[in-house]
Amino acid sequence: MATSTHNTVAYQQMHPGSLASMHRYSHDSGHGTESDSGGSDSLGERHEEKDEELQYFGDHLPENRVGAAGSSRRSVADRILFRVPQMVPGWLVKTTSFFYDAVDFLILIFGFVAILTGFITYGGVFKGSNIFNGLAHSIKGGIFFWYGLLTLGRWMGCFAEYGWAWNLRPPVGMVSARKAKVPSAEFVESFVIFLYGSTNVFLEHLASWGGAWTAQDLEHVSITIMFFGGGLCGMLVESNTVRHLLNASLARLDAGQKQYGFKEQWTPPKTYSFSMNPFPGLVILLLGLMMSSHHQHSMVSTMVHKQWGTLFVGFALARAVTYILIYLSPPSSYLPSRPPSEIISSFCLISGGLIFIASNKDTVAAMERYNLNAMFIFTVTMGFTAFLMAWQMIVLAVKGWTVRRRQSESVADRGTLA
């Protein structure tokens, strides 16, 4: 949508000041979109906002102000519409923008919850004391499902401005100072694991509240303690302060490096520039091994648990391959490196999370009632996962095409103004 010289002249007539003082009154729905570097605060986007506003003023200016003959009704309406944004308080615009962004980020999760609860209501499951078993499988499986979607998004280049797309983190200037301070993806993974373990320690006995503890209850509590400690270890590994303190034994020798001129030997290793944290993968690997041999009340339930446990083991092995590749060839570009093993990681997490949800007592009982074996849920989940991953790739490819087109139009508009 090119900005014409006519619109620019009309805008300058109404606002004699510099074009650099313009402010946007409409909210751009393309939040967080990025080009190759992923920086959403770049100069190109600020030009884009100015060009869009010029076009807005050009389309909404009263015709009698630009020399064209128009009806007085339209001229009055245009004047009113033009002054409405100026009458809105700034705090109200910021508050509305905050809630808009919050809903925009959470709307996919809301949709997932709506679909999941719809299946639960339609199937008539999770009644009575079974609600605790159903909630546990739905929430935990849902976390792994979204973990897989985010892992696939990282492979495709999402969150590259935070350095999460297996790339170098862009410095301040290319991205905002806030984005440059965002912790690594491995730290976030470790924190979620830590948060899960620290909260679920007290929730594993809800189904038998007031009753005797069973061996299965103790097994579940032990798993949450493993998440608690493993997540904490992962966060400590990601801490630069802890890393600096662990190097304290060499601090005395470091003081004499200038005297002996061994500067190259004191240069931080290349691996320091990228996070290679094995604890998230290790915790999920152990969880998969435990669930693969976890005793259940029926053979079908045991087989279903073994399926998603094996898939989680597959995720951990694929993540280990990713770290081996990164160790041998650390990222040297701001562009996503896209290790192929992460596609396998995301597939195992998405499918494993869905089977995790379906492994609750009521769903397994319904499968047994209708003479469905464990491979039924496995094959259906594999097909749905492949389709869902393809759909996510298409959606993000369309987003990238839209961003490219807007950038080319912005360049063309600046050329017209020049």
Coordinates of C-alpha atoms in Angstrom, one line a residue:
M1 CA 0.0 0.0 0.0
A2 CA 2.1 2.9 -1.3
T3 CA 2.0 6.4 0.3
S4 CA 1.4 9.0 -2.3
T5 CA 3.0 12.4 -2.4
H6 CA -0.5 13.9 -2.3
N7 CA -1.1 12.4 1.1
T8 CA 2.3 13.5 2.4
V9 CA 1.7 17.1 1.4
A10 CA -1.8 17.0 3.0
Y11 CA -0.4 15.7 6.2
Q12 CA 2.4 18.3 6.3
Q13 CA -0.3 21.0 5.8
M14 CA -2.2 19.9 8.9
H15 CA 1.0 19.2 10.9
P16 CA 3.8 21.6 9.9
G17 CA 6.2 19.8 12.4
S18 CA 8.7 17.1 11.6
L19 CA 7.4 13.8 10.5
A20 CA 9.6 12.2 13.2
S21 CA 7.2 13.5 15.8
M22 CA 4.4 11.3 14.7
H23 CA 2.8 8.7 17.0
R24 CA 0.7 5.7 16.1
Y25 CA -2.8 5.5 17.4
S26 CA -3.7 2.1 16.0
H27 CA -2.2 -1.2 17.3
D28 CA -0.3 -3.4 14.9
S29 CA -1.5 -6.9 15.2
G30 CA 1.8 -8.3 13.9
H31 CA 3.5 -8.3 17.3
G32 CA 6.8 -10.0 17.6
T33 CA 7.2 -10.5 13.9
E34 CA 10.7 -10.5 12.6
S35 CA 12.8 -10.7 9.6
D36 CA 16.1 -12.7 9.5
S37 CA 17.4 -11.2 12.7
G38 CA 14.1 -11.2 14.5
G39 CA 14.5 -7.7 15.9
S40 CA 11.1 -6.1 16.5
D41 CA 12.5 -2.7 17.4
S42 CA 14.5 -2.1 14.2
L43 CA 14.6 1.2 12.3
G44 CA 12.7 -0.5 9.4
E45 CA 9.7 -1.1 11.5
R46 CA 9.7 2.5 12.8
H47 CA 9.6 3.6 9.2
E48 CA 6.8 1.2 8.5
E49 CA 4.7 2.7 11.3
K50 CA 5.3 6.2 9.9
D51 CA 4.4 5.1 6.4
E52 CA 1.2 3.4 7.6
E53 CA 0.2 6.5 9.5
L54 CA 0.8 8.7 6.5
Q55 CA -1.5 6.4 4.5
Y56 CA -4.0 6.6 7.3
F57 CA -4.1 10.4 7.3
G58 CA -4.2 10.4 3.6
D59 CA -7.2 8.2 3.5
H60 CA -9.0 10.0 6.3
L61 CA -8.2 13.7 5.7
P62 CA -11.3 15.8 5.1
E63 CA -11.5 16.4 1.4
N64 CA -11.9 20.2 1.7
R65 CA -8.5 20.3 3.4
V66 CA -6.7 18.8 0.5
G67 CA -8.5 20.8 -2.1
A68 CA -11.1 18.3 -3.2
A69 CA -14.8 19.0 -3.2
G70 CA -16.7 16.7 -0.9
S71 CA -19.9 16.6 1.1
S72 CA -20.0 18.5 4.4
R73 CA -21.4 15.3 6.1
R74 CA -18.2 13.3 5.3
S75 CA -16.0 16.3 6.2
V76 CA -17.5 16.5 9.7
A77 CA -17.3 12.8 10.2
D78 CA -13.6 12.8 9.1
R79 CA -12.8 15.6 11.5
I80 CA -14.4 13.7 14.4
L81 CA -12.7 10.4 13.6
F82 CA -9.4 12.3 13.2
R83 CA -9.7 13.8 16.7
V84 CA -10.8 10.7 18.6
P85 CA -7.3 9.3 19.1
Q86 CA -6.1 12.6 20.5
M87 CA -8.9 12.6 23.1
V88 CA -8.0 9.1 24.5
P89 CA -5.7 9.3 27.5
G90 CA -2.2 7.8 27.1
W91 CA -2.6 5.5 30.1
L92 CA -5.8 4.0 28.7
V93 CA -4.0 3.3 25.4
K94 CA -1.2 1.5 27.2
T95 CA -3.6 -0.5 29.4
T96 CA -5.7 -1.6 26.5
S97 CA -2.5 -2.5 24.5
F98 CA -1.3 -4.6 27.4
F99 CA -4.5 -6.6 27.7
Y100 CA -4.6 -7.0 23.9
D101 CA -1.1 -8.4 23.8
A102 CA -1.9 -10.7 26.8
V103 CA -5.0 -12.1 25.1
D104 CA -3.2 -12.4 21.8
F105 CA -0.5 -14.6 23.3
L106 CA -2.9 -16.7 25.4
I107 CA -5.7 -17.2 22.9
L108 CA -4.1 -20.4 21.5
I109 CA -4.0 -21.9 25.0
F110 CA -7.6 -20.8 25.7
G111 CA -8.6 -22.6 22.5
F112 CA -6.7 -25.7 23.5
V113 CA -8.4 -25.7 27.0
A114 CA -11.8 -25.1 25.3
I115 CA -11.3 -28.1 22.9
L116 CA -10.0 -30.4 25.7
T117 CA -12.9 -29.6 28.1
G118 CA -15.3 -30.0 25.2
F119 CA -14.0 -33.6 24.7
I120 CA -14.3 -34.2 28.5
T121 CA -17.8 -32.9 28.6
Y122 CA -19.0 -34.8 25.5
G123 CA -17.4 -38.0 26.7
G124 CA -18.8 -37.7 30.2
V125 CA -15.5 -38.6 31.9
F126 CA -13.6 -37.4 35.0
K127 CA -16.5 -37.9 37.3
G128 CA -16.2 -38.3 41.1
S129 CA -12.7 -39.0 42.4
N130 CA -11.5 -39.6 38.8
I131 CA -11.3 -35.9 38.3
F132 CA -7.9 -35.8 40.0
N133 CA -6.5 -38.5 37.7
G134 CA -8.0 -36.7 34.7
L135 CA -6.7 -33.3 35.6
A136 CA -3.2 -34.7 36.3
H137 CA -3.0 -36.3 32.9
S138 CA -4.6 -33.4 31.0
I139 CA -2.4 -30.7 32.6
K140 CA 0.9 -32.6 32.5
G141 CA 0.2 -33.9 29.0
G142 CA -0.8 -30.5 27.8
I143 CA 2.4 -29.0 29.1
F144 CA 4.5 -31.5 27.1
F145 CA 2.2 -30.9 24.1
W146 CA 2.9 -27.2 24.1
Y147 CA 6.5 -27.8 24.9
G148 CA 6.7 -29.7 21.6
L149 CA 5.0 -26.9 19.7
L150 CA 7.4 -24.4 21.1
T151 CA 10.4 -26.6 20.3
L152 CA 9.2 -26.8 16.6
G153 CA 8.8 -23.0 16.7
R154 CA 12.4 -22.6 17.9
W155 CA 13.5 -24.8 15.0
M156 CA 11.6 -22.7 12.5
G157 CA 13.1 -19.5 13.8
C158 CA 10.6 -18.2 16.3
F159 CA 12.2 -16.4 19.3
A160 CA 15.4 -15.7 17.3
E161 CA 15.5 -12.2 18.8
Y162 CA 16.0 -13.9 22.2
G163 CA 18.7 -16.3 20.9
W164 CA 16.3 -19.3 21.4
A165 CA 16.4 -20.5 17.7
W166 CA 19.8 -22.2 18.1
N167 CA 21.5 -18.9 17.0
L168 CA 23.6 -16.2 18.5
R169 CA 21.7 -13.8 20.7
P170 CA 21.4 -10.4 18.8
P171 CA 23.1 -7.5 20.8
V172 CA 21.4 -4.4 22.1
G173 CA 20.8 -2.2 19.1
M174 CA 19.5 -4.9 16.9
V175 CA 16.9 -5.8 19.6
S176 CA 15.6 -3.9 22.6
A177 CA 17.4 -4.0 26.0
R178 CA 14.5 -5.9 27.4
K179 CA 14.8 -8.7 24.9
A180 CA 18.6 -8.8 25.3
K181 CA 18.1 -9.6 29.0
V182 CA 15.7 -12.5 28.5
P183 CA 17.2 -15.7 29.9
S184 CA 18.1 -18.6 27.7
A185 CA 15.6 -21.2 26.5
E186 CA 17.3 -23.8 28.6
F187 CA 16.9 -21.7 31.7
V188 CA 13.1 -21.3 31.0
E189 CA 12.9 -25.1 30.5
S190 CA 14.7 -25.7 33.8
F191 CA 12.5 -23.2 35.6
V192 CA 9.3 -24.8 34.4
I193 CA 10.6 -28.2 35.5
F194 CA 11.5 -26.8 38.9
L195 CA 8.1 -25.1 39.2
Y196 CA 6.3 -28.3 38.3
G197 CA 8.3 -30.3 40.9
S198 CA 8.0 -27.8 43.7
T199 CA 4.2 -27.5 43.4
N200 CA 3.3 -31.1 42.6
V201 CA 5.1 -32.6 45.6
F202 CA 2.0 -31.6 47.7
L203 CA -0.6 -32.7 45.1
E204 CA 0.2 -36.3 44.4
H205 CA -2.0 -37.7 47.2
L206 CA -5.2 -35.7 46.4
A207 CA -7.0 -38.7 44.9
S208 CA -6.6 -40.6 48.2
W209 CA -6.7 -37.6 50.6
G210 CA -6.9 -38.8 54.2
G211 CA -6.2 -42.4 53.2
A212 CA -3.1 -44.5 53.5
W213 CA -0.1 -43.8 51.2
T214 CA 0.5 -46.5 48.6
A215 CA 3.7 -47.4 46.8
Q216 CA 2.4 -45.8 43.7
D217 CA 1.9 -42.5 45.6
L218 CA 5.5 -42.6 46.7
E219 CA 6.6 -43.2 43.2
H220 CA 4.8 -40.2 42.0
V221 CA 6.2 -38.0 44.8
S222 CA 9.7 -39.3 43.9
I223 CA 9.2 -38.2 40.3
T224 CA 8.2 -34.7 41.4
I225 CA 11.2 -34.5 43.7
M226 CA 13.4 -35.4 40.7
F227 CA 11.8 -32.6 38.7
F228 CA 12.4 -30.2 41.7
G229 CA 16.1 -31.1 42.0
G230 CA 16.7 -31.4 38.2
G231 CA 15.1 -28.1 37.4
L232 CA 17.1 -26.4 40.2
C233 CA 20.3 -27.9 38.8
G234 CA 19.4 -26.7 35.3
M235 CA 18.9 -23.1 36.5
L236 CA 22.3 -23.2 38.4
V237 CA 24.0 -24.4 35.2
E238 CA 22.5 -21.5 33.3
S239 CA 23.7 -18.9 35.8
N240 CA 26.6 -16.8 34.7
T241 CA 27.3 -15.9 38.4
V242 CA 27.6 -19.6 39.3
R243 CA 29.9 -20.2 36.3
H244 CA 32.1 -17.3 37.4
L245 CA 32.3 -18.6 41.0
L246 CA 33.2 -22.1 39.8
N247 CA 36.2 -20.5 38.0
A248 CA 37.4 -18.9 41.3
S249 CA 40.1 -21.5 41.7
L250 CA 41.9 -19.9 38.7
A251 CA 41.4 -16.3 39.9
R252 CA 44.9 -16.2 41.5
L253 CA 46.5 -17.4 38.3
D254 CA 44.5 -15.0 36.2
A255 CA 46.2 -12.1 37.9
G256 CA 49.5 -13.0 36.2
Q257 CA 48.2 -13.5 32.7
K258 CA 49.5 -10.1 31.5
Q259 CA 53.0 -10.7 32.9
Y260 CA 53.4 -14.0 31.0
G261 CA 51.4 -13.0 28.0
F262 CA 49.2 -16.1 27.8
K263 CA 46.1 -14.1 26.7
E264 CA 44.9 -16.7 24.2
Q265 CA 44.8 -19.4 26.8
W266 CA 42.7 -17.2 29.0
T267 CA 40.1 -16.5 26.3
P268 CA 36.7 -18.0 27.2
P269 CA 35.9 -21.2 25.2
K270 CA 33.5 -21.0 22.3
T271 CA 31.0 -23.1 24.2
Y272 CA 30.5 -20.3 26.7
S273 CA 28.7 -18.3 24.1
F274 CA 25.9 -20.9 23.8
S275 CA 23.9 -22.9 26.4
M276 CA 24.3 -26.6 26.4
N277 CA 22.3 -27.7 29.4
P278 CA 21.6 -31.5 29.7
F279 CA 19.3 -31.4 32.7
P280 CA 16.0 -30.7 31.0
G281 CA 16.6 -33.6 28.6
L282 CA 17.9 -35.8 31.4
V283 CA 14.9 -35.3 33.6
I284 CA 12.5 -36.1 30.7
L285 CA 14.6 -39.1 29.8
L286 CA 14.3 -40.5 33.3
L287 CA 10.6 -39.8 33.3
G288 CA 10.2 -41.7 30.1
L289 CA 12.1 -44.7 31.4
M290 CA 10.0 -44.7 34.6
M291 CA 6.7 -44.5 32.8
S292 CA 7.7 -47.2 30.3
S293 CA 7.8 -49.7 33.1
H294 CA 5.2 -48.1 35.4
H295 CA 2.8 -50.8 36.7
Q296 CA -0.9 -50.1 35.8
H297 CA -4.2 -51.8 36.5
S298 CA -4.6 -53.3 33.0
M299 CA -2.4 -54.3 30.1
V300 CA -3.9 -51.6 27.8
S301 CA -3.1 -48.9 30.3
T302 CA 0.5 -50.3 30.7
M303 CA 1.0 -50.3 26.9
V304 CA -0.3 -46.7 26.6
H305 CA 2.0 -45.5 29.3
K306 CA 4.9 -47.3 27.7
Q307 CA 4.1 -45.5 24.4
W308 CA 4.4 -41.9 25.7
G309 CA 7.3 -42.9 28.0
T310 CA 9.2 -44.2 24.9
L311 CA 8.5 -41.1 23.0
F312 CA 9.9 -39.0 25.8
V313 CA 13.0 -41.1 25.7
G314 CA 13.2 -40.4 22.0
F315 CA 13.0 -36.6 22.7
A316 CA 15.9 -36.8 25.1
L317 CA 18.1 -38.7 22.7
A318 CA 17.3 -36.3 19.9
R319 CA 18.1 -33.4 22.2
A320 CA 21.4 -35.0 23.0
V321 CA 22.2 -35.2 19.3
T322 CA 21.4 -31.5 19.0
Y323 CA 23.9 -30.7 21.8
I324 CA 26.6 -32.8 20.1
L325 CA 26.1 -30.9 16.8
I326 CA 26.2 -27.6 18.6
Y327 CA 29.3 -28.6 20.5
L328 CA 31.1 -29.6 17.4
S329 CA 30.0 -26.5 15.5
P330 CA 28.8 -23.6 17.8
P331 CA 26.4 -21.1 16.2
S332 CA 28.1 -18.2 14.6
S333 CA 25.2 -16.4 13.0
Y334 CA 22.1 -14.5 14.2
L335 CA 20.1 -16.6 11.8
P336 CA 18.5 -19.9 13.1
S337 CA 20.8 -22.9 12.6
R338 CA 17.9 -25.3 12.5
P339 CA 19.5 -28.6 13.7
P340 CA 17.5 -31.5 12.1
S341 CA 17.3 -33.4 15.4
E342 CA 15.0 -30.8 16.9
I343 CA 12.3 -31.8 14.4
I344 CA 12.4 -35.3 16.0
S345 CA 12.4 -33.7 19.4
S346 CA 9.2 -31.7 18.7
F347 CA 7.5 -34.7 17.2
C348 CA 8.2 -36.9 20.2
L349 CA 7.0 -34.2 22.6
I350 CA 3.8 -33.3 20.8
S351 CA 2.7 -36.9 20.2
G352 CA 3.9 -38.0 23.7
G353 CA 1.9 -35.2 25.3
L354 CA -1.3 -36.2 23.5
I355 CA -0.9 -39.9 24.4
F356 CA -0.1 -38.7 28.0
I357 CA -3.5 -37.0 28.1
A358 CA -5.3 -40.0 26.7
S359 CA -3.7 -42.4 29.3
N360 CA -6.1 -41.4 32.1
K361 CA -8.2 -44.1 33.7
D362 CA -11.5 -43.1 32.1
T363 CA -10.2 -43.0 28.6
V364 CA -8.4 -46.4 29.0
A365 CA -11.6 -47.9 30.5
A366 CA -13.6 -46.6 27.4
M367 CA -11.0 -48.2 25.1
E368 CA -11.4 -51.5 26.9
R369 CA -15.1 -51.3 26.8
Y370 CA -15.2 -50.9 23.0
N371 CA -12.4 -53.5 22.4
L372 CA -9.8 -51.0 21.2
N373 CA -6.2 -51.9 21.7
A374 CA -3.3 -49.6 22.6
M375 CA -2.1 -49.2 19.0
F376 CA -5.4 -47.5 18.1
I377 CA -4.6 -44.4 20.1
F378 CA -0.9 -44.6 19.0
T379 CA -1.6 -44.6 15.3
V380 CA -4.3 -41.9 15.5
T381 CA -1.9 -39.6 17.5
M382 CA 1.0 -40.1 15.1
G383 CA -1.2 -39.0 12.1
F384 CA -2.6 -36.0 13.9
T385 CA 0.8 -34.9 15.1
A386 CA 2.3 -35.0 11.6
F387 CA -0.6 -33.0 10.3
L388 CA -0.4 -30.5 13.1
M389 CA 3.3 -29.9 12.6
A390 CA 2.7 -29.3 8.9
W391 CA 0.0 -26.8 9.7
Q392 CA 2.3 -24.9 12.1
M393 CA 5.0 -24.7 9.4
I394 CA 2.5 -23.4 6.9
V395 CA 1.1 -20.8 9.3
L396 CA 4.6 -19.5 10.1
A397 CA 5.6 -19.5 6.5
V398 CA 2.5 -17.4 5.6
K399 CA 3.5 -15.0 8.4
G400 CA 7.1 -14.8 7.0
W401 CA 5.6 -14.0 3.5
T402 CA 3.5 -11.3 5.0
V403 CA 6.4 -9.7 6.8
R404 CA 8.5 -9.8 3.6
R405 CA 5.8 -8.2 1.7
R406 CA 5.3 -5.4 4.2
Q407 CA 9.0 -4.8 4.2
S408 CA 9.2 -4.5 0.4
E409 CA 6.2 -2.1 0.5
S410 CA 7.9 0.0 3.2
V411 CA 11.0 0.3 1.0
A412 CA 8.9 1.3 -2.0
D413 CA 7.1 3.9 0.1
R414 CA 10.4 5.4 1.3
G415 CA 11.6 5.5 -2.2
T416 CA 8.4 7.4 -3.2
L417 CA 8.9 9.9 -0.4
A418 CA 12.5 10.5 -1.4

